[in-house]
Short mmCIF file of C-alpha atoms and ligand atoms in Angstrom, two decimals:
data_model
loop_
_atom_site.label_atom_id
_atom_site.label_comp_id
_atom_site.label_asym_id
_atom_site.label_seq_id
_atom_site.Cartn_x
_atom_site.Cartn_y
_atom_site.Cartn_z
CA UNK A 867 0.00 0.00 0.00
CA UNK A 868 1.19 3.46 -0.81
CA UNK A 869 2.36 5.61 2.06
CA UNK A 870 1.15 8.84 0.63
CA UNK A 871 -0.35 11.23 3.06
CA UNK A 872 -3.31 12.64 1.16
CA UNK A 873 -5.53 9.70 0.57
CA UNK A 874 -8.50 8.05 2.07
CA UNK A 875 -9.24 4.40 2.33
CA UNK A 876 -12.98 4.95 2.49
CA UNK A 877 -15.15 3.76 -0.31
CA UNK A 878 -14.22 5.99 -3.19
CA UNK A 879 -17.60 7.66 -3.80
CA UNK A 880 -18.20 8.19 -0.12
CA UNK A 881 -14.75 9.68 0.22
CA UNK A 882 -15.40 12.06 -2.65
CA UNK A 883 -18.66 13.41 -1.31
CA UNK A 884 -17.27 13.57 2.20
CA UNK A 885 -14.46 15.80 1.05
CA UNK A 886 -16.80 17.95 -1.03
CA UNK A 887 -19.24 18.22 1.91
CA UNK A 888 -16.48 19.11 4.39
CA UNK A 889 -15.30 21.82 2.08
CA UNK A 890 -18.79 23.32 1.71
CA UNK A 891 -19.36 23.16 5.47
CA UNK A 892 -16.17 25.11 6.03
CA UNK A 893 -16.32 27.53 3.17
CA UNK A 894 -19.97 28.63 3.08
CA UNK A 895 -19.91 30.23 6.56
CA UNK A 896 -16.69 32.02 5.65
CA UNK A 897 -18.25 33.62 2.59
CA UNK A 898 -21.25 34.60 4.69
CA UNK A 899 -18.96 36.51 7.05
CA UNK A 900 -17.25 38.57 4.38
CA UNK A 901 -20.12 41.10 4.62
CA UNK A 902 -20.21 41.67 0.94
CA UNK A 903 -21.31 38.53 -0.85
CA UNK A 904 -25.04 38.65 -1.57
CA UNK A 905 -25.36 35.37 -3.47
CA UNK A 906 -23.44 32.13 -3.70
CA UNK A 907 -23.82 30.04 -6.84
CA UNK A 908 -23.03 26.36 -6.65
CA UNK A 909 -22.61 24.55 -9.96
CA UNK A 910 -22.56 20.75 -9.86
CA UNK A 911 -22.20 20.06 -13.57
CA UNK A 912 -21.90 16.23 -13.55
CA UNK A 913 -24.40 15.85 -10.75
CA UNK A 914 -25.65 12.28 -11.00
CA UNK A 915 -29.06 11.42 -9.59
CA UNK A 916 -28.69 12.75 -6.07
CA UNK A 917 -29.00 9.53 -4.14
CA UNK A 918 -27.53 6.10 -4.79
CA UNK A 919 -29.57 2.92 -4.89
CA UNK A 920 -28.21 1.87 -1.50
CA UNK A 921 -29.47 5.16 -0.01
CA UNK A 922 -26.08 6.88 0.16
CA UNK A 923 -26.24 10.55 -0.69
CA UNK A 924 -24.60 11.84 -3.85
CA UNK A 925 -23.15 15.30 -4.29
CA UNK A 926 -26.54 17.07 -4.83
CA UNK A 927 -28.00 15.89 -1.52
CA UNK A 928 -24.74 16.35 0.34
CA UNK A 929 -24.67 19.97 -0.82
CA UNK A 930 -28.28 20.58 0.22
CA UNK A 931 -27.59 19.01 3.65
CA UNK A 932 -24.58 21.24 4.22
CA UNK A 933 -26.42 24.33 3.04
CA UNK A 934 -29.34 23.54 5.38
CA UNK A 935 -26.96 23.19 8.35
CA UNK A 936 -25.30 26.48 7.45
CA UNK A 937 -28.64 28.27 7.37
CA UNK A 938 -29.65 26.68 10.67
CA UNK A 939 -26.55 27.94 12.45
CA UNK A 940 -26.02 31.26 10.72
CA UNK A 941 -28.51 34.08 10.23
CA UNK A 942 -26.32 35.95 7.78
CA UNK A 943 -26.03 33.30 5.10
CA UNK A 944 -26.37 34.79 1.63
CA UNK A 945 -28.87 33.38 -0.83
CA UNK A 946 -27.65 30.20 -2.49
CA UNK A 947 -28.50 29.30 -6.08
CA UNK A 948 -27.68 25.75 -7.07
CA UNK A 949 -27.35 24.47 -10.62
CA UNK A 950 -27.36 20.73 -11.20
CA UNK A 951 -26.60 19.29 -14.60
CA UNK A 952 -26.27 15.81 -16.05
CA UNK A 953 -26.22 14.63 -19.65
CA UNK A 954 -28.33 11.55 -18.94
CA UNK A 955 -32.07 12.20 -19.05
CA UNK A 956 -32.94 9.22 -16.83
CA UNK A 957 -30.49 10.44 -14.24
CA UNK A 958 -32.07 13.89 -14.41
CA UNK A 959 -35.58 12.47 -14.04
CA UNK A 960 -34.49 10.70 -10.84
CA UNK A 961 -32.71 13.80 -9.60
CA UNK A 962 -35.84 15.89 -10.11
CA UNK A 963 -37.92 13.43 -8.08
CA UNK A 964 -35.27 13.40 -5.36
CA UNK A 965 -35.15 17.19 -5.21
CA UNK A 966 -38.96 17.44 -5.20
CA UNK A 967 -38.97 15.19 -2.15
CA UNK A 968 -36.27 17.16 -0.37
CA UNK A 969 -36.93 20.14 1.81
CA UNK A 970 -34.89 23.08 0.60
CA UNK A 971 -33.90 25.91 2.91
CA UNK A 972 -36.03 28.99 2.15
CA UNK A 973 -33.08 31.02 0.87
CA UNK A 974 -31.94 28.37 -1.58
CA UNK A 975 -33.05 27.87 -5.19
CA UNK A 976 -32.33 24.92 -7.48
CA UNK A 977 -32.32 24.77 -11.27
CA UNK A 978 -31.68 21.56 -13.14
CA UNK A 979 -30.21 21.18 -16.64
CA UNK A 980 -30.04 18.12 -18.83
CA UNK A 981 -27.16 19.16 -21.08
CA UNK A 982 -23.75 18.15 -22.21
CA UNK A 983 -21.27 19.86 -19.89
CA UNK A 984 -19.29 21.04 -22.91
CA UNK A 985 -22.30 23.02 -24.13
CA UNK A 986 -22.64 24.73 -20.76
CA UNK A 987 -19.08 25.95 -20.21
CA UNK A 988 -19.36 29.27 -22.01
CA UNK A 989 -22.85 30.02 -20.65
CA UNK A 990 -21.71 29.45 -17.09
CA UNK A 991 -18.40 31.26 -17.39
CA UNK A 992 -20.33 34.27 -18.80
CA UNK A 993 -22.68 34.07 -15.85
CA UNK A 994 -19.74 34.13 -13.46
CA UNK A 995 -18.11 37.01 -15.32
CA UNK A 996 -21.25 39.10 -14.83
CA UNK A 997 -21.30 38.57 -11.04
CA UNK A 998 -20.97 41.62 -8.85
CA UNK A 999 -21.08 40.78 -5.15
CA UNK A 1000 -21.51 37.12 -5.86
CA UNK A 1001 -19.34 34.01 -5.59
CA UNK A 1002 -19.31 30.74 -7.48
CA UNK A 1003 -18.23 27.23 -6.58
CA UNK A 1004 -17.92 24.94 -9.60
CA UNK A 1005 -17.83 21.22 -8.87
CA UNK A 1006 -16.83 18.84 -11.68
CA UNK A 1007 -17.15 15.13 -11.02
CA UNK A 1008 -17.07 13.53 -14.47
CA UNK A 1009 -17.09 9.82 -15.09
CA UNK A 1010 -13.80 10.02 -16.98
CA UNK A 1011 -11.63 12.95 -17.98
CA UNK A 1012 -12.37 13.52 -21.65
CA UNK A 1013 -14.49 16.62 -21.12
CA UNK A 1014 -12.08 18.34 -18.77
CA UNK A 1015 -9.73 20.98 -20.12
CA UNK A 1016 -7.57 23.52 -18.35
CA UNK A 1017 -8.79 26.26 -20.70
CA UNK A 1018 -12.36 25.70 -19.45
CA UNK A 1019 -11.25 25.68 -15.81
CA UNK A 1020 -9.49 28.96 -16.48
CA UNK A 1021 -12.66 30.35 -18.03
CA UNK A 1022 -14.53 29.60 -14.79
CA UNK A 1023 -11.74 31.17 -12.74
CA UNK A 1024 -11.08 34.13 -14.97
CA UNK A 1025 -12.76 36.75 -12.89
CA UNK A 1026 -11.42 35.56 -9.56
CA UNK A 1027 -14.85 35.15 -8.05
CA UNK A 1028 -14.90 31.42 -8.12
CA UNK A 1029 -13.40 28.21 -6.89
CA UNK A 1030 -13.26 25.09 -9.02
CA UNK A 1031 -13.11 21.52 -7.68
CA UNK A 1032 -12.42 18.72 -10.18
CA UNK A 1033 -12.24 14.98 -9.59
CA UNK A 1034 -10.02 13.09 -12.00
CA UNK A 1035 -9.70 9.31 -12.39
CA UNK A 1036 -5.91 9.19 -12.10
CA UNK A 1037 -5.89 5.42 -12.28
CA UNK A 1038 -7.42 5.49 -15.77
CA UNK A 1039 -5.26 8.37 -16.98
CA UNK A 1040 -1.97 7.04 -15.64
CA UNK A 1041 -2.47 3.78 -17.54
CA UNK A 1042 -1.74 5.63 -20.80
CA UNK A 1043 0.35 8.54 -19.51
CA UNK A 1044 3.82 7.18 -20.33
CA UNK A 1045 3.21 6.21 -23.95
CA UNK A 1046 5.83 6.77 -26.64
CA UNK A 1047 4.54 9.29 -29.17
CA UNK A 1048 4.46 6.75 -32.02
CA UNK A 1049 2.01 4.59 -30.02
CA UNK A 1050 -0.44 7.37 -29.25
CA UNK A 1051 -3.61 6.77 -31.23
CA UNK A 1052 -6.86 8.71 -31.69
CA UNK A 1053 -8.35 7.15 -28.54
CA UNK A 1054 -5.63 8.74 -26.42
CA UNK A 1055 -6.07 12.21 -27.84
CA UNK A 1056 -8.15 13.71 -25.01
CA UNK A 1057 -5.55 12.56 -22.47
CA UNK A 1058 -2.62 13.96 -24.44
CA UNK A 1059 -4.48 17.19 -25.15
CA UNK A 1060 -4.99 17.56 -21.39
CA UNK A 1061 -1.33 16.77 -20.64
CA UNK A 1062 -0.07 19.09 -23.40
CA UNK A 1063 -1.98 21.90 -21.74
CA UNK A 1064 -0.31 21.17 -18.40
CA UNK A 1065 3.19 20.47 -19.71
CA UNK A 1066 3.66 22.92 -22.61
CA UNK A 1067 7.40 22.30 -22.76
CA UNK A 1068 7.12 18.51 -22.87
CA UNK A 1069 5.38 15.74 -20.98
CA UNK A 1070 7.68 14.22 -18.33
CA UNK A 1071 7.85 10.53 -17.40
CA UNK A 1072 5.80 9.40 -14.41
CA UNK A 1073 6.94 6.80 -11.92
CA UNK A 1074 3.66 6.00 -10.19
CA UNK A 1075 0.14 7.32 -9.77
CA UNK A 1076 1.12 9.59 -6.82
CA UNK A 1077 4.05 10.87 -8.89
CA UNK A 1078 1.64 11.54 -11.76
CA UNK A 1079 -0.65 13.53 -9.44
CA UNK A 1080 2.29 15.43 -7.99
CA UNK A 1081 3.67 16.35 -11.42
CA UNK A 1082 0.25 17.44 -12.68
CA UNK A 1083 -0.09 19.66 -9.63
CA UNK A 1084 3.35 21.22 -10.15
CA UNK A 1085 2.57 21.66 -13.87
CA UNK A 1086 -0.71 23.39 -13.01
CA UNK A 1087 1.10 25.70 -10.58
CA UNK A 1088 3.48 26.65 -13.40
CA UNK A 1089 0.82 27.35 -16.01
CA UNK A 1090 -1.59 29.05 -13.59
CA UNK A 1091 0.81 31.11 -11.45
CA UNK A 1092 -1.91 33.57 -10.46
CA UNK A 1093 -4.03 30.81 -8.89
CA UNK A 1094 -3.64 28.42 -6.01
CA UNK A 1095 -3.84 24.75 -6.86
CA UNK A 1096 -3.87 21.76 -4.60
CA UNK A 1097 -4.82 18.11 -4.72
CA UNK A 1098 -6.26 15.52 -2.47
CA UNK A 1099 -5.70 11.88 -3.29
CA UNK A 1100 -8.24 9.18 -2.74
CA UNK A 1101 -7.03 5.63 -2.87
CA UNK A 1102 -9.79 3.40 -4.10
CA UNK A 1103 -7.95 0.13 -3.90
CA UNK A 1104 -4.31 -0.23 -2.96
CA UNK A 1105 -2.31 1.74 -5.52
CA UNK A 1106 -5.39 2.93 -7.46
CA UNK A 1107 -6.00 6.64 -7.15
CA UNK A 1108 -8.51 9.33 -7.87
CA UNK A 1109 -7.64 12.92 -7.10
CA UNK A 1110 -9.51 16.09 -6.37
CA UNK A 1111 -7.89 19.14 -7.91
CA UNK A 1112 -8.81 22.40 -6.32
CA UNK A 1113 -8.33 25.81 -7.97
CA UNK A 1114 -8.93 29.28 -6.62
CA UNK A 1115 -7.68 32.83 -7.00
CA UNK A 1116 -8.60 33.62 -3.42
CA UNK A 1117 -5.93 32.98 -0.82
CA UNK A 1118 -8.31 32.67 2.14
CA UNK A 1119 -10.58 30.25 0.27
CA UNK A 1120 -7.47 28.22 -0.45
CA UNK A 1121 -6.46 28.22 3.21
CA UNK A 1122 -9.89 26.84 4.12
CA UNK A 1123 -9.65 24.12 1.51
CA UNK A 1124 -6.22 23.15 2.82
CA UNK A 1125 -7.62 23.07 6.36
CA UNK A 1126 -10.32 20.68 5.21
CA UNK A 1127 -7.73 18.48 3.59
CA UNK A 1128 -5.42 18.44 6.61
CA UNK A 1129 -8.36 17.86 8.99
CA UNK A 1130 -9.34 14.78 7.04
CA UNK A 1131 -5.74 13.62 7.05
CA UNK A 1132 -5.66 14.03 10.82
CA UNK A 1133 -8.82 11.97 11.20
CA UNK A 1134 -7.02 9.30 9.23
CA UNK A 1135 -4.11 9.43 11.66
CA UNK A 1136 -1.73 11.33 9.46
CA UNK A 1137 -1.28 14.51 11.44
CA UNK A 1138 1.46 16.91 10.56
CA UNK A 1139 4.57 16.36 12.60
CA UNK A 1140 7.84 18.04 12.12
CA UNK A 1141 10.67 15.70 12.91
CA UNK A 1142 13.97 17.39 13.32
CA UNK A 1143 15.95 14.45 12.16
CA UNK A 1144 14.36 14.03 8.80
CA UNK A 1145 11.22 14.37 6.86
CA UNK A 1146 7.76 15.06 8.19
CA UNK A 1147 5.89 12.62 6.07
CA UNK A 1148 6.48 9.44 4.27
CA UNK A 1149 4.64 10.76 1.23
CA UNK A 1150 6.14 11.81 -2.06
CA UNK A 1151 4.92 15.35 -2.44
CA UNK A 1152 5.28 16.79 1.01
CA UNK A 1153 8.67 15.64 2.12
CA UNK A 1154 10.55 18.84 1.82
CA UNK A 1155 8.49 21.71 3.17
CA UNK A 1156 11.10 22.74 5.82
CA UNK A 1157 13.79 22.68 3.13
CA UNK A 1158 11.63 24.70 0.74
CA UNK A 1159 10.85 27.19 3.50
CA UNK A 1160 14.52 27.44 4.36
CA UNK A 1161 15.47 28.10 0.71
CA UNK A 1162 12.70 30.65 0.42
CA UNK A 1163 13.65 32.55 3.56
CA UNK A 1164 17.30 32.53 2.52
CA UNK A 1165 16.51 33.88 -0.95
CA UNK A 1166 16.03 37.49 0.22
CA UNK A 1167 14.29 39.42 2.97
CA UNK A 1168 11.04 37.62 3.68
CA UNK A 1169 8.31 39.06 5.84
CA UNK A 1170 5.45 37.39 7.68
CA UNK A 1171 3.05 38.10 4.79
CA UNK A 1172 5.48 36.52 2.31
CA UNK A 1173 5.76 33.36 4.41
CA UNK A 1174 1.97 33.15 4.74
CA UNK A 1175 1.59 33.29 0.94
CA UNK A 1176 4.51 30.96 0.25
CA UNK A 1177 3.38 28.27 2.70
CA UNK A 1178 -0.13 28.16 1.27
CA UNK A 1179 1.17 28.13 -2.26
CA UNK A 1180 3.20 25.07 -1.32
CA UNK A 1181 0.09 23.42 0.15
CA UNK A 1182 0.89 24.00 3.83
CA UNK A 1183 -1.02 25.80 6.54
CA UNK A 1184 0.19 28.66 8.72
CA UNK A 1185 0.35 26.26 11.65
CA UNK A 1186 2.80 24.07 9.71
CA UNK A 1187 5.03 27.05 8.99
CA UNK A 1188 4.75 28.14 12.63
CA UNK A 1189 5.86 24.73 13.80
CA UNK A 1190 8.93 24.76 11.57
CA UNK A 1191 9.82 28.35 12.53
CA UNK A 1192 9.36 27.64 16.24
CA UNK A 1193 11.62 24.68 15.94
CA UNK A 1194 14.34 26.72 14.22
CA UNK A 1195 13.97 29.44 16.82
CA UNK A 1196 14.43 26.89 19.61
CA UNK A 1197 17.58 25.68 17.87
CA UNK A 1198 18.82 29.28 17.64
CA UNK A 1199 19.13 29.15 13.88
CA UNK A 1200 16.38 31.65 13.19
CA UNK A 1201 16.30 35.34 14.06
CA UNK A 1202 12.96 37.13 13.99
CA UNK A 1203 13.21 40.88 13.59
CA UNK A 1204 10.70 43.70 13.66
CA UNK A 1205 10.49 45.82 10.52
CA UNK A 1206 12.85 48.38 12.17
CA UNK A 1207 15.48 45.69 12.80
CA UNK A 1208 14.90 45.29 16.55
CA UNK A 1209 14.37 41.82 17.99
CA UNK A 1210 10.86 40.46 17.55
CA UNK A 1211 8.77 38.83 20.23
CA UNK A 1212 9.65 35.18 20.82
CA UNK A 1213 7.37 32.64 19.13
CA UNK A 1214 5.34 35.37 17.41
CA UNK A 1215 5.39 34.96 13.62
CA UNK A 1216 2.16 36.72 12.51
CA UNK A 1217 1.41 34.21 9.78
CA UNK A 1218 -2.32 34.65 9.42
CA UNK A 1219 -4.71 35.91 6.77
CA UNK A 1220 -5.56 38.90 8.97
CA UNK A 1221 -1.89 39.92 9.31
CA UNK A 1222 -1.35 39.22 5.63
CA UNK A 1223 -4.05 41.80 4.91
CA UNK A 1224 -3.28 44.33 7.64
CA UNK A 1225 0.44 44.05 8.49
CA UNK A 1226 2.23 41.80 6.01
CA UNK A 1227 5.57 43.44 6.83
CA UNK A 1228 5.42 43.35 10.59
CA UNK A 1229 8.44 41.07 11.03
CA UNK A 1230 11.07 39.41 8.87
CA UNK A 1231 13.22 36.33 9.20
CA UNK A 1232 16.95 35.67 9.22
CA UNK A 1233 17.77 31.99 8.89
CA UNK A 1234 21.33 31.07 9.64
CA UNK A 1235 22.38 27.63 10.83
CA UNK A 1236 25.77 29.05 11.91
CA UNK A 1237 24.28 32.06 13.68
CA UNK A 1238 25.43 31.16 17.15
C1 SAM B 1929 -19.23 10.26 -11.35
S1 SAM B 1929 -20.88 10.61 -11.78
C2 SAM B 1929 -21.32 11.93 -10.72
C3 SAM B 1929 -21.56 11.51 -9.31
C4 SAM B 1929 -22.08 12.58 -8.41
N1 SAM B 1929 -21.20 13.73 -8.34
C5 SAM B 1929 -22.29 12.02 -7.01
O1 SAM B 1929 -21.62 12.40 -6.08
O2 SAM B 1929 -23.19 11.22 -6.88
C6 SAM B 1929 -20.73 11.37 -13.34
C7 SAM B 1929 -22.04 11.82 -13.98
O3 SAM B 1929 -21.71 12.60 -15.13
C8 SAM B 1929 -22.68 12.39 -16.15
N2 SAM B 1929 -22.05 12.77 -17.43
C9 SAM B 1929 -21.21 12.06 -18.20
N3 SAM B 1929 -20.82 12.78 -19.25
C10 SAM B 1929 -21.39 14.00 -19.15
C11 SAM B 1929 -21.34 15.20 -19.91
N4 SAM B 1929 -20.63 15.27 -21.02
N5 SAM B 1929 -22.05 16.26 -19.48
C12 SAM B 1929 -22.78 16.20 -18.34
N6 SAM B 1929 -22.88 15.08 -17.57
C13 SAM B 1929 -22.18 14.01 -17.97
C14 SAM B 1929 -23.03 10.92 -16.01
O4 SAM B 1929 -24.35 10.69 -16.51
C15 SAM B 1929 -22.92 10.70 -14.49
O5 SAM B 1929 -24.19 10.79 -13.87
#
């Protein structure tokens, strides 16, 4: 079994909706507190029928449940407009019956489409572009990957008012990801079109499914530098992965998504631990955060706001950065200085969204292993 840290051993579908639901439960109240969003639009564009034959809830019902709980515990929740779409008319007929039999919160509307996702992309990205004080969450849970393109994800993100969550069947993609160009046939075109978008200077070789996910994530970070991208792996059977890719232009939304991911990891017994002697994790993608932070801090004067941004961009939370910095401070290899050069307060690093907005240059860091 793989040792990677971001995976769940739950049943795959359950794991997917659990992650999606946890994200909504965390993010919706945050939007409601920003005092300026009037409407939230949730787009589930490969929705399925809402409930599985065994009674398990699919993404439509999970979303409605989370929205209902948010309304119950929060008087300031903005209006929520949900769009469900599925290409299959039987699926849509079942979804409509399910929704008709479900109590919706009073401030929530639902519209249901029976269209090909590809025919909806431009309509929905235009809708998002026209938003004023509104926010969108776009959830894409296709059966395969053929419909998914980075250009379309970018179109949803273009105005910076949205977050996009995409599930990809890594297992099925990886199977054909290392092909020599002469063996690539018409059937593989969608996969290679997708990979060409992510690796414009050439598709690398992949050693395993986690390595594939990791390289796709790094590729996405390179081609979408203005956005935050992260992944969450779900292991369906040993060595067989699906992954959620998460995109946003909003740093605080990204922090909340990362919190959701790390919370689920913790539930699975994979809490973050910084071990002085070596690496923190046994996973492939997260081994070197302290080293990356060290290189970053040594690359020029870095302030608290810079470290907040950098840590999140690398997929780590402020508390992870704090733990590493505290550890260096205890070893006397880190100096923390106020903006005027005087010594900063011990164990105070100001790595929060609030400080990032209000005082991003409150303190800076001097890392020097030979300091004392
Ligand atoms: C993995 S399922 C979605 C499961 C759902 N999110 C859940 O949690 O229950 C994918 C759905 O996408 C639909 N679908 C496949 N191709 C599509 C397309 N081109 N446009 C829209 N829906 C599509 C399928 O009919 C199927 O119901």
